[in-house]
Structure formats: structure tokens, C-alpha cells
Amino acid sequence: MQRFIRLFTLFLITLTLSGCGYNTLQMKEEAVSKAWADIESNLQRRANLIPNLVETVKGYAGHEKETLTQVIEARSKASSIQLSPADLGNPAAMKHLQEAQGGLTSALSRLMVVVEKYPDLKANQNFRDLQSQLEGTENRINVARQRYNTAVEDFNASIRVFPASLTNSLVLHLQRKEYFKAESGAQAAPKVNFK
């Protein structure tokens, strides 16, 4: 009888520990970190393409120096900000990164406006290849952001539901992760001016 009680107690402990969410929370936090690494990889790809794009435009539009300088400076600023997975729960750090990336996106938009003035540049195969790669990279960044936000949603919900919330509060102490949000003013339609 004593042996039966021990086995039953061991069975209950095993059953309780297997349902506490400890391993699941660890896996979901890793999914958030992996999704963040995907964003960083695509941001790095964009940063690597920009110097080639700028040099190609510079050859055709050397007197557009201010716009080219702004792109280079925005790239430098955006590339200098690095977040670790530990920073993903820090709203200020995420906002700082998103502002820098938004500045780079804005500078690239101004560069594309400059390009419109130079039909020969738009016809240049090197430029078209670079522009196509940049467009593809922007799409990859958007998809990576969406996947990151999905992983964050799953993780944040997991640390709030029972029994995983109990495991988290007693054992793991994992913090909520921040979503990758749209830039401020992104909901407003861009103004088009053909002057």
C-alpha cells in the first residue's frame, strides 16, 4: 500500500509539472527571439543595399548631395541601434529603434523622388536591380514584423493564462514583450505633390 501511495504521488507530481507551462513558456520566448532576429537580419540586408543604391544614384545625380547625405546619415543612425532579446520588453528601446528605422524609410522615399527626375537612371540595369532588391527587402521586413508581432502576441498571452501565469510568476519571471508598432502618423495618407 505504501508503495502504491508513493507511485501515485510521483504520478501526480509528474502530471502537475508537465502541465505547468514551464517548457512551453521557454519555447515561446525563443520564438519571439527568433522572430526578432529575422527582423534584424532583414534590416541589415536593407542597410547593406543602401550604399550601393546611393553610389549608383550619385553617378547620375551628383548635385542632389543633400538627399544622398540624408540617406547615408539615416542609414548610419538606424544601423547603430541594436536591441538584444532582453530589450524587447522595453517600450523606450523599441520606440527608439522604430524611430530610427522610420527615419531611414523616409530618407529612402526622398531618394526615390530624386530618382524620378532622372529617366536615364531609372533605365540603368544596376539601379533597377538594386531598386528591386530594396523593394523585396522592404517586403521581407514587413513580413518579419508581422511574424514577430504574432510571436509576441502568443508569448504575452501565454504568460497571462493559468497555469503558465503561475509558473511564470513563481519560477521564470518573464516580462511582457513589446510589439513592433507603426510609425506615428503612419495612419495618415501621404500627400502627393506634382509641382
mmCIF file with all atom_site columns, C-alpha atoms in Angstrom:
data_model
loop_
_atom_site.group_PDB
_atom_site.id
_atom_site.type_symbol
_atom_site.label_atom_id
_atom_site.label_alt_id
_atom_site.label_comp_id
_atom_site.label_asym_id
_atom_site.label_entity_id
_atom_site.label_seq_id
_atom_site.pdbx_PDB_ins_code
_atom_site.Cartn_x
_atom_site.Cartn_y
_atom_site.Cartn_z
_atom_site.occupancy
_atom_site.B_iso_or_equiv
_atom_site.pdbx_formal_charge
_atom_site.auth_seq_id
_atom_site.auth_comp_id
_atom_site.auth_asym_id
_atom_site.auth_atom_id
_atom_site.pdbx_PDB_model_num
ATOM 1   C CA . MET A 1 1   ? 0.000  0.000  0.000   1.00 0.00 ? 1   MET A CA 1
ATOM 2   C CA . GLN A 1 2   ? 2.870  2.364  0.893   1.00 0.00 ? 2   GLN A CA 1
ATOM 3   C CA . ARG A 1 3   ? 4.444  1.680  -2.484  1.00 0.00 ? 3   ARG A CA 1
ATOM 4   C CA . PHE A 1 4   ? 1.171  2.445  -4.254  1.00 0.00 ? 4   PHE A CA 1
ATOM 5   C CA . ILE A 1 5   ? 0.908  5.812  -2.452  1.00 0.00 ? 5   ILE A CA 1
ATOM 6   C CA . ARG A 1 6   ? 4.480  6.706  -3.470  1.00 0.00 ? 6   ARG A CA 1
ATOM 7   C CA . LEU A 1 7   ? 3.831  5.789  -7.102  1.00 0.00 ? 7   LEU A CA 1
ATOM 8   C CA . PHE A 1 8   ? 0.569  7.710  -7.117  1.00 0.00 ? 8   PHE A CA 1
ATOM 9   C CA . THR A 1 9   ? 2.267  10.753 -5.554  1.00 0.00 ? 9   THR A CA 1
ATOM 10  C CA . LEU A 1 10  ? 5.075  10.567 -8.124  1.00 0.00 ? 10  LEU A CA 1
ATOM 11  C CA . PHE A 1 11  ? 2.493  10.288 -10.882 1.00 0.00 ? 11  PHE A CA 1
ATOM 12  C CA . LEU A 1 12  ? 0.631  13.363 -9.597  1.00 0.00 ? 12  LEU A CA 1
ATOM 13  C CA . ILE A 1 13  ? 3.831  15.392 -9.321  1.00 0.00 ? 13  ILE A CA 1
ATOM 14  C CA . THR A 1 14  ? 4.860  14.410 -12.855 1.00 0.00 ? 14  THR A CA 1
ATOM 15  C CA . LEU A 1 15  ? 1.408  15.245 -14.192 1.00 0.00 ? 15  LEU A CA 1
ATOM 16  C CA . THR A 1 16  ? 1.390  18.604 -12.397 1.00 0.00 ? 16  THR A CA 1
ATOM 17  C CA . LEU A 1 17  ? 4.859  19.585 -13.614 1.00 0.00 ? 17  LEU A CA 1
ATOM 18  C CA . SER A 1 18  ? 4.134  18.556 -17.190 1.00 0.00 ? 18  SER A CA 1
ATOM 19  C CA . GLY A 1 19  ? 1.107  20.856 -17.273 1.00 0.00 ? 19  GLY A CA 1
ATOM 20  C CA . CYS A 1 20  ? 2.676  23.883 -15.592 1.00 0.00 ? 20  CYS A CA 1
ATOM 21  C CA . GLY A 1 21  ? 3.795  25.510 -18.846 1.00 0.00 ? 21  GLY A CA 1
ATOM 22  C CA . TYR A 1 22  ? 7.468  25.872 -17.931 1.00 0.00 ? 22  TYR A CA 1
ATOM 23  C CA . ASN A 1 23  ? 8.799  24.371 -21.175 1.00 0.00 ? 23  ASN A CA 1
ATOM 24  C CA . THR A 1 24  ? 6.072  25.945 -23.287 1.00 0.00 ? 24  THR A CA 1
ATOM 25  C CA . LEU A 1 25  ? 6.905  29.426 -21.997 1.00 0.00 ? 25  LEU A CA 1
ATOM 26  C CA . GLN A 1 26  ? 10.580 28.853 -22.719 1.00 0.00 ? 26  GLN A CA 1
ATOM 27  C CA . MET A 1 27  ? 9.783  27.762 -26.278 1.00 0.00 ? 27  MET A CA 1
ATOM 28  C CA . LYS A 1 28  ? 7.503  30.746 -26.869 1.00 0.00 ? 28  LYS A CA 1
ATOM 29  C CA . GLU A 1 29  ? 10.121 33.182 -25.611 1.00 0.00 ? 29  GLU A CA 1
ATOM 30  C CA . GLU A 1 30  ? 12.606 31.582 -28.006 1.00 0.00 ? 30  GLU A CA 1
ATOM 31  C CA . ALA A 1 31  ? 10.081 32.040 -30.833 1.00 0.00 ? 31  ALA A CA 1
ATOM 32  C CA . VAL A 1 32  ? 9.949  35.771 -30.011 1.00 0.00 ? 32  VAL A CA 1
ATOM 33  C CA . SER A 1 33  ? 13.763 35.958 -30.026 1.00 0.00 ? 33  SER A CA 1
ATOM 34  C CA . LYS A 1 34  ? 13.946 34.131 -33.350 1.00 0.00 ? 34  LYS A CA 1
ATOM 35  C CA . ALA A 1 35  ? 11.299 36.386 -34.896 1.00 0.00 ? 35  ALA A CA 1
ATOM 36  C CA . TRP A 1 36  ? 13.262 39.413 -33.683 1.00 0.00 ? 36  TRP A CA 1
ATOM 37  C CA . ALA A 1 37  ? 16.452 38.010 -35.218 1.00 0.00 ? 37  ALA A CA 1
ATOM 38  C CA . ASP A 1 38  ? 14.585 37.707 -38.537 1.00 0.00 ? 38  ASP A CA 1
ATOM 39  C CA . ILE A 1 39  ? 13.706 41.418 -38.369 1.00 0.00 ? 39  ILE A CA 1
ATOM 40  C CA . GLU A 1 40  ? 17.320 42.306 -37.593 1.00 0.00 ? 40  GLU A CA 1
ATOM 41  C CA . SER A 1 41  ? 18.547 40.173 -40.474 1.00 0.00 ? 41  SER A CA 1
ATOM 42  C CA . ASN A 1 42  ? 16.270 41.958 -42.922 1.00 0.00 ? 42  ASN A CA 1
ATOM 43  C CA . LEU A 1 43  ? 17.147 45.390 -41.527 1.00 0.00 ? 43  LEU A CA 1
ATOM 44  C CA . GLN A 1 44  ? 20.815 44.503 -42.017 1.00 0.00 ? 44  GLN A CA 1
ATOM 45  C CA . ARG A 1 45  ? 20.119 43.409 -45.592 1.00 0.00 ? 45  ARG A CA 1
ATOM 46  C CA . ARG A 1 46  ? 18.483 46.787 -46.257 1.00 0.00 ? 46  ARG A CA 1
ATOM 47  C CA . ALA A 1 47  ? 21.401 48.627 -44.654 1.00 0.00 ? 47  ALA A CA 1
ATOM 48  C CA . ASN A 1 48  ? 23.813 46.674 -46.870 1.00 0.00 ? 48  ASN A CA 1
ATOM 49  C CA . LEU A 1 49  ? 21.903 47.557 -50.061 1.00 0.00 ? 49  LEU A CA 1
ATOM 50  C CA . ILE A 1 50  ? 21.743 51.291 -49.379 1.00 0.00 ? 50  ILE A CA 1
ATOM 51  C CA . PRO A 1 51  ? 25.412 52.190 -50.058 1.00 0.00 ? 51  PRO A CA 1
ATOM 52  C CA . ASN A 1 52  ? 25.219 50.548 -53.494 1.00 0.00 ? 52  ASN A CA 1
ATOM 53  C CA . LEU A 1 53  ? 21.968 52.336 -54.262 1.00 0.00 ? 53  LEU A CA 1
ATOM 54  C CA . VAL A 1 54  ? 23.390 55.685 -53.139 1.00 0.00 ? 54  VAL A CA 1
ATOM 55  C CA . GLU A 1 55  ? 26.547 55.231 -55.222 1.00 0.00 ? 55  GLU A CA 1
ATOM 56  C CA . THR A 1 56  ? 24.509 54.383 -58.301 1.00 0.00 ? 56  THR A CA 1
ATOM 57  C CA . VAL A 1 57  ? 22.302 57.449 -57.849 1.00 0.00 ? 57  VAL A CA 1
ATOM 58  C CA . LYS A 1 58  ? 25.350 59.593 -57.087 1.00 0.00 ? 58  LYS A CA 1
ATOM 59  C CA . GLY A 1 59  ? 26.750 58.794 -60.513 1.00 0.00 ? 59  GLY A CA 1
ATOM 60  C CA . TYR A 1 60  ? 23.654 60.245 -62.176 1.00 0.00 ? 60  TYR A CA 1
ATOM 61  C CA . ALA A 1 61  ? 22.563 62.898 -59.704 1.00 0.00 ? 61  ALA A CA 1
ATOM 62  C CA . GLY A 1 62  ? 25.690 64.156 -58.025 1.00 0.00 ? 62  GLY A CA 1
ATOM 63  C CA . HIS A 1 63  ? 24.189 67.582 -57.362 1.00 0.00 ? 63  HIS A CA 1
ATOM 64  C CA . GLU A 1 64  ? 21.451 66.004 -55.184 1.00 0.00 ? 64  GLU A CA 1
ATOM 65  C CA . LYS A 1 65  ? 24.052 65.815 -52.438 1.00 0.00 ? 65  LYS A CA 1
ATOM 66  C CA . GLU A 1 66  ? 21.711 66.827 -49.590 1.00 0.00 ? 66  GLU A CA 1
ATOM 67  C CA . THR A 1 67  ? 19.310 63.942 -50.220 1.00 0.00 ? 67  THR A CA 1
ATOM 68  C CA . LEU A 1 68  ? 22.159 61.447 -50.601 1.00 0.00 ? 68  LEU A CA 1
ATOM 69  C CA . THR A 1 69  ? 23.740 62.693 -47.365 1.00 0.00 ? 69  THR A CA 1
ATOM 70  C CA . GLN A 1 70  ? 20.425 62.334 -45.535 1.00 0.00 ? 70  GLN A CA 1
ATOM 71  C CA . VAL A 1 71  ? 20.110 58.728 -46.680 1.00 0.00 ? 71  VAL A CA 1
ATOM 72  C CA . ILE A 1 72  ? 23.653 57.919 -45.566 1.00 0.00 ? 72  ILE A CA 1
ATOM 73  C CA . GLU A 1 73  ? 23.126 59.584 -42.177 1.00 0.00 ? 73  GLU A CA 1
ATOM 74  C CA . ALA A 1 74  ? 19.767 57.862 -41.649 1.00 0.00 ? 74  ALA A CA 1
ATOM 75  C CA . ARG A 1 75  ? 21.340 54.501 -42.530 1.00 0.00 ? 75  ARG A CA 1
ATOM 76  C CA . SER A 1 76  ? 24.147 55.110 -40.068 1.00 0.00 ? 76  SER A CA 1
ATOM 77  C CA . LYS A 1 77  ? 21.726 56.057 -37.294 1.00 0.00 ? 77  LYS A CA 1
ATOM 78  C CA . ALA A 1 78  ? 19.416 53.100 -37.959 1.00 0.00 ? 78  ALA A CA 1
ATOM 79  C CA . SER A 1 79  ? 22.334 50.653 -38.129 1.00 0.00 ? 79  SER A CA 1
ATOM 80  C CA . SER A 1 80  ? 23.830 51.897 -34.861 1.00 0.00 ? 80  SER A CA 1
ATOM 81  C CA . ILE A 1 81  ? 20.790 50.934 -32.796 1.00 0.00 ? 81  ILE A CA 1
ATOM 82  C CA . GLN A 1 82  ? 20.870 47.299 -31.775 1.00 0.00 ? 82  GLN A CA 1
ATOM 83  C CA . LEU A 1 83  ? 18.369 45.629 -29.461 1.00 0.00 ? 83  LEU A CA 1
ATOM 84  C CA . SER A 1 84  ? 19.025 42.406 -27.643 1.00 0.00 ? 84  SER A CA 1
ATOM 85  C CA . PRO A 1 85  ? 16.190 39.984 -26.876 1.00 0.00 ? 85  PRO A CA 1
ATOM 86  C CA . ALA A 1 86  ? 16.275 41.340 -23.314 1.00 0.00 ? 86  ALA A CA 1
ATOM 87  C CA . ASP A 1 87  ? 15.375 44.810 -24.669 1.00 0.00 ? 87  ASP A CA 1
ATOM 88  C CA . LEU A 1 88  ? 12.212 43.533 -26.370 1.00 0.00 ? 88  LEU A CA 1
ATOM 89  C CA . GLY A 1 89  ? 10.217 44.263 -23.228 1.00 0.00 ? 89  GLY A CA 1
ATOM 90  C CA . ASN A 1 90  ? 11.487 47.854 -23.051 1.00 0.00 ? 90  ASN A CA 1
ATOM 91  C CA . PRO A 1 91  ? 8.992  50.251 -24.715 1.00 0.00 ? 91  PRO A CA 1
ATOM 92  C CA . ALA A 1 92  ? 11.508 53.123 -24.873 1.00 0.00 ? 92  ALA A CA 1
ATOM 93  C CA . ALA A 1 93  ? 14.155 50.994 -26.614 1.00 0.00 ? 93  ALA A CA 1
ATOM 94  C CA . MET A 1 94  ? 11.622 49.688 -29.143 1.00 0.00 ? 94  MET A CA 1
ATOM 95  C CA . LYS A 1 95  ? 10.372 53.222 -29.831 1.00 0.00 ? 95  LYS A CA 1
ATOM 96  C CA . HIS A 1 96  ? 13.940 54.479 -30.335 1.00 0.00 ? 96  HIS A CA 1
ATOM 97  C CA . LEU A 1 97  ? 14.660 51.694 -32.838 1.00 0.00 ? 97  LEU A CA 1
ATOM 98  C CA . GLN A 1 98  ? 11.395 52.239 -34.689 1.00 0.00 ? 98  GLN A CA 1
ATOM 99  C CA . GLU A 1 99  ? 12.029 55.991 -34.959 1.00 0.00 ? 99  GLU A CA 1
ATOM 100 C CA . ALA A 1 100 ? 15.482 55.393 -36.435 1.00 0.00 ? 100 ALA A CA 1
ATOM 101 C CA . GLN A 1 101 ? 14.118 52.856 -38.921 1.00 0.00 ? 101 GLN A CA 1
ATOM 102 C CA . GLY A 1 102 ? 11.293 55.264 -39.788 1.00 0.00 ? 102 GLY A CA 1
ATOM 103 C CA . GLY A 1 103 ? 13.847 57.988 -40.484 1.00 0.00 ? 103 GLY A CA 1
ATOM 104 C CA . LEU A 1 104 ? 15.662 55.661 -42.866 1.00 0.00 ? 104 LEU A CA 1
ATOM 105 C CA . THR A 1 105 ? 12.433 54.763 -44.649 1.00 0.00 ? 105 THR A CA 1
ATOM 106 C CA . SER A 1 106 ? 11.635 58.462 -45.027 1.00 0.00 ? 106 SER A CA 1
ATOM 107 C CA . ALA A 1 107 ? 15.102 59.243 -46.408 1.00 0.00 ? 107 ALA A CA 1
ATOM 108 C CA . LEU A 1 108 ? 14.800 56.383 -48.902 1.00 0.00 ? 108 LEU A CA 1
ATOM 109 C CA . SER A 1 109 ? 11.434 57.755 -50.024 1.00 0.00 ? 109 SER A CA 1
ATOM 110 C CA . ARG A 1 110 ? 13.021 61.140 -50.702 1.00 0.00 ? 110 ARG A CA 1
ATOM 111 C CA . LEU A 1 111 ? 15.777 59.390 -52.653 1.00 0.00 ? 111 LEU A CA 1
ATOM 112 C CA . MET A 1 112 ? 13.175 57.679 -54.847 1.00 0.00 ? 112 MET A CA 1
ATOM 113 C CA . VAL A 1 113 ? 11.603 61.092 -55.566 1.00 0.00 ? 113 VAL A CA 1
ATOM 114 C CA . VAL A 1 114 ? 15.022 62.317 -56.741 1.00 0.00 ? 114 VAL A CA 1
ATOM 115 C CA . VAL A 1 115 ? 15.317 59.259 -58.971 1.00 0.00 ? 115 VAL A CA 1
ATOM 116 C CA . GLU A 1 116 ? 12.092 60.212 -60.754 1.00 0.00 ? 116 GLU A CA 1
ATOM 117 C CA . LYS A 1 117 ? 13.898 63.279 -62.158 1.00 0.00 ? 117 LYS A CA 1
ATOM 118 C CA . TYR A 1 118 ? 16.443 61.117 -63.989 1.00 0.00 ? 118 TYR A CA 1
ATOM 119 C CA . PRO A 1 119 ? 14.954 58.857 -66.680 1.00 0.00 ? 119 PRO A CA 1
ATOM 120 C CA . ASP A 1 120 ? 18.422 57.553 -67.625 1.00 0.00 ? 120 ASP A CA 1
ATOM 121 C CA . LEU A 1 121 ? 18.960 56.417 -64.048 1.00 0.00 ? 121 LEU A CA 1
ATOM 122 C CA . LYS A 1 122 ? 15.623 54.626 -63.935 1.00 0.00 ? 122 LYS A CA 1
ATOM 123 C CA . ALA A 1 123 ? 16.620 52.807 -67.141 1.00 0.00 ? 123 ALA A CA 1
ATOM 124 C CA . ASN A 1 124 ? 20.011 51.765 -65.732 1.00 0.00 ? 124 ASN A CA 1
ATOM 125 C CA . GLN A 1 125 ? 20.056 47.997 -65.109 1.00 0.00 ? 125 GLN A CA 1
ATOM 126 C CA . ASN A 1 126 ? 22.185 48.258 -61.954 1.00 0.00 ? 126 ASN A CA 1
ATOM 127 C CA . PHE A 1 127 ? 19.786 50.760 -60.452 1.00 0.00 ? 127 PHE A CA 1
ATOM 128 C CA . ARG A 1 128 ? 16.735 48.698 -61.408 1.00 0.00 ? 128 ARG A CA 1
ATOM 129 C CA . ASP A 1 129 ? 18.307 45.605 -59.830 1.00 0.00 ? 129 ASP A CA 1
ATOM 130 C CA . LEU A 1 130 ? 19.130 47.493 -56.634 1.00 0.00 ? 130 LEU A CA 1
ATOM 131 C CA . GLN A 1 131 ? 15.685 49.070 -56.502 1.00 0.00 ? 131 GLN A CA 1
ATOM 132 C CA . SER A 1 132 ? 14.074 45.663 -56.965 1.00 0.00 ? 132 SER A CA 1
ATOM 133 C CA . GLN A 1 133 ? 16.229 44.167 -54.207 1.00 0.00 ? 133 GLN A CA 1
ATOM 134 C CA . LEU A 1 134 ? 15.353 47.055 -51.894 1.00 0.00 ? 134 LEU A CA 1
ATOM 135 C CA . GLU A 1 135 ? 11.633 46.645 -52.598 1.00 0.00 ? 135 GLU A CA 1
ATOM 136 C CA . GLY A 1 136 ? 11.909 42.921 -51.897 1.00 0.00 ? 136 GLY A CA 1
ATOM 137 C CA . THR A 1 137 ? 13.776 43.640 -48.676 1.00 0.00 ? 137 THR A CA 1
ATOM 138 C CA . GLU A 1 138 ? 11.099 46.120 -47.564 1.00 0.00 ? 138 GLU A CA 1
ATOM 139 C CA . ASN A 1 139 ? 8.503  43.388 -48.132 1.00 0.00 ? 139 ASN A CA 1
ATOM 140 C CA . ARG A 1 140 ? 10.601 40.912 -46.140 1.00 0.00 ? 140 ARG A CA 1
ATOM 141 C CA . ILE A 1 141 ? 10.903 43.415 -43.299 1.00 0.00 ? 141 ILE A CA 1
ATOM 142 C CA . ASN A 1 142 ? 7.132  43.846 -43.241 1.00 0.00 ? 142 ASN A CA 1
ATOM 143 C CA . VAL A 1 143 ? 6.533  40.086 -43.170 1.00 0.00 ? 143 VAL A CA 1
ATOM 144 C CA . ALA A 1 144 ? 9.175  39.664 -40.429 1.00 0.00 ? 144 ALA A CA 1
ATOM 145 C CA . ARG A 1 145 ? 7.485  42.394 -38.358 1.00 0.00 ? 145 ARG A CA 1
ATOM 146 C CA . GLN A 1 146 ? 4.131  40.655 -38.720 1.00 0.00 ? 146 GLN A CA 1
ATOM 147 C CA . ARG A 1 147 ? 5.613  37.311 -37.675 1.00 0.00 ? 147 ARG A CA 1
ATOM 148 C CA . TYR A 1 148 ? 7.349  38.962 -34.739 1.00 0.00 ? 148 TYR A CA 1
ATOM 149 C CA . ASN A 1 149 ? 4.091  40.540 -33.588 1.00 0.00 ? 149 ASN A CA 1
ATOM 150 C CA . THR A 1 150 ? 2.329  37.177 -33.880 1.00 0.00 ? 150 THR A CA 1
ATOM 151 C CA . ALA A 1 151 ? 5.051  35.539 -31.737 1.00 0.00 ? 151 ALA A CA 1
ATOM 152 C CA . VAL A 1 152 ? 4.809  38.385 -29.197 1.00 0.00 ? 152 VAL A CA 1
ATOM 153 C CA . GLU A 1 153 ? 1.022  38.037 -29.059 1.00 0.00 ? 153 GLU A CA 1
ATOM 154 C CA . ASP A 1 154 ? 1.324  34.300 -28.418 1.00 0.00 ? 154 ASP A CA 1
ATOM 155 C CA . PHE A 1 155 ? 4.032  34.784 -25.780 1.00 0.00 ? 155 PHE A CA 1
ATOM 156 C CA . ASN A 1 156 ? 2.288  37.658 -23.976 1.00 0.00 ? 156 ASN A CA 1
ATOM 157 C CA . ALA A 1 157 ? -0.973 35.699 -23.838 1.00 0.00 ? 157 ALA A CA 1
ATOM 158 C CA . SER A 1 158 ? 0.841  32.609 -22.576 1.00 0.00 ? 158 SER A CA 1
ATOM 159 C CA . ILE A 1 159 ? 2.399  34.329 -19.587 1.00 0.00 ? 159 ILE A CA 1
ATOM 160 C CA . ARG A 1 160 ? -1.041 35.619 -18.570 1.00 0.00 ? 160 ARG A CA 1
ATOM 161 C CA . VAL A 1 161 ? -3.095 32.379 -18.632 1.00 0.00 ? 161 VAL A CA 1
ATOM 162 C CA . PHE A 1 162 ? -3.302 29.772 -15.887 1.00 0.00 ? 162 PHE A CA 1
ATOM 163 C CA . PRO A 1 163 ? -1.339 27.583 -15.097 1.00 0.00 ? 163 PRO A CA 1
ATOM 164 C CA . ALA A 1 164 ? 1.532  29.132 -17.058 1.00 0.00 ? 164 ALA A CA 1
ATOM 165 C CA . SER A 1 165 ? 0.980  32.500 -15.361 1.00 0.00 ? 165 SER A CA 1
ATOM 166 C CA . LEU A 1 166 ? 1.557  30.819 -12.002 1.00 0.00 ? 166 LEU A CA 1
ATOM 167 C CA . THR A 1 167 ? 4.735  29.143 -13.260 1.00 0.00 ? 167 THR A CA 1
ATOM 168 C CA . ASN A 1 168 ? 5.934  32.443 -14.663 1.00 0.00 ? 168 ASN A CA 1
ATOM 169 C CA . SER A 1 169 ? 5.253  34.429 -11.504 1.00 0.00 ? 169 SER A CA 1
ATOM 170 C CA . LEU A 1 170 ? 6.818  31.819 -9.208  1.00 0.00 ? 170 LEU A CA 1
ATOM 171 C CA . VAL A 1 171 ? 9.693  30.464 -11.290 1.00 0.00 ? 171 VAL A CA 1
ATOM 172 C CA . LEU A 1 172 ? 10.522 32.223 -14.552 1.00 0.00 ? 172 LEU A CA 1
ATOM 173 C CA . HIS A 1 173 ? 9.631  35.917 -14.080 1.00 0.00 ? 173 HIS A CA 1
ATOM 174 C CA . LEU A 1 174 ? 9.451  36.508 -17.845 1.00 0.00 ? 174 LEU A CA 1
ATOM 175 C CA . GLN A 1 175 ? 8.396  40.003 -18.868 1.00 0.00 ? 175 GLN A CA 1
ATOM 176 C CA . ARG A 1 176 ? 5.857  41.012 -21.479 1.00 0.00 ? 176 ARG A CA 1
ATOM 177 C CA . LYS A 1 177 ? 7.418  41.782 -24.888 1.00 0.00 ? 177 LYS A CA 1
ATOM 178 C CA . GLU A 1 178 ? 6.715  44.934 -26.897 1.00 0.00 ? 178 GLU A CA 1
ATOM 179 C CA . TYR A 1 179 ? 5.020  44.832 -30.283 1.00 0.00 ? 179 TYR A CA 1
ATOM 180 C CA . PHE A 1 180 ? 6.617  46.368 -33.344 1.00 0.00 ? 180 PHE A CA 1
ATOM 181 C CA . LYS A 1 181 ? 4.269  49.289 -33.959 1.00 0.00 ? 181 LYS A CA 1
ATOM 182 C CA . ALA A 1 182 ? 3.656  51.579 -36.903 1.00 0.00 ? 182 ALA A CA 1
ATOM 183 C CA . GLU A 1 183 ? 5.423  54.908 -37.006 1.00 0.00 ? 183 GLU A CA 1
ATOM 184 C CA . SER A 1 184 ? 3.490  57.817 -35.579 1.00 0.00 ? 184 SER A CA 1
ATOM 185 C CA . GLY A 1 185 ? 1.466  59.424 -38.341 1.00 0.00 ? 185 GLY A CA 1
ATOM 186 C CA . ALA A 1 186 ? 1.506  56.254 -40.452 1.00 0.00 ? 186 ALA A CA 1
ATOM 187 C CA . GLN A 1 187 ? -2.289 56.134 -40.467 1.00 0.00 ? 187 GLN A CA 1
ATOM 188 C CA . ALA A 1 188 ? -2.445 59.427 -42.412 1.00 0.00 ? 188 ALA A CA 1
ATOM 189 C CA . ALA A 1 189 ? -2.428 59.171 -46.188 1.00 0.00 ? 189 ALA A CA 1
ATOM 190 C CA . PRO A 1 190 ? 0.758  60.567 -47.758 1.00 0.00 ? 190 PRO A CA 1
ATOM 191 C CA . LYS A 1 191 ? 0.415  63.868 -49.587 1.00 0.00 ? 191 LYS A CA 1
ATOM 192 C CA . VAL A 1 192 ? 1.264  63.808 -53.264 1.00 0.00 ? 192 VAL A CA 1
ATOM 193 C CA . ASN A 1 193 ? 2.550  66.985 -54.872 1.00 0.00 ? 193 ASN A CA 1
ATOM 194 C CA . PHE A 1 194 ? 3.237  67.139 -58.625 1.00 0.00 ? 194 PHE A CA 1
ATOM 195 C CA . LYS A 1 195 ? 4.683  70.669 -58.640 1.00 0.00 ? 195 LYS A CA 1
#
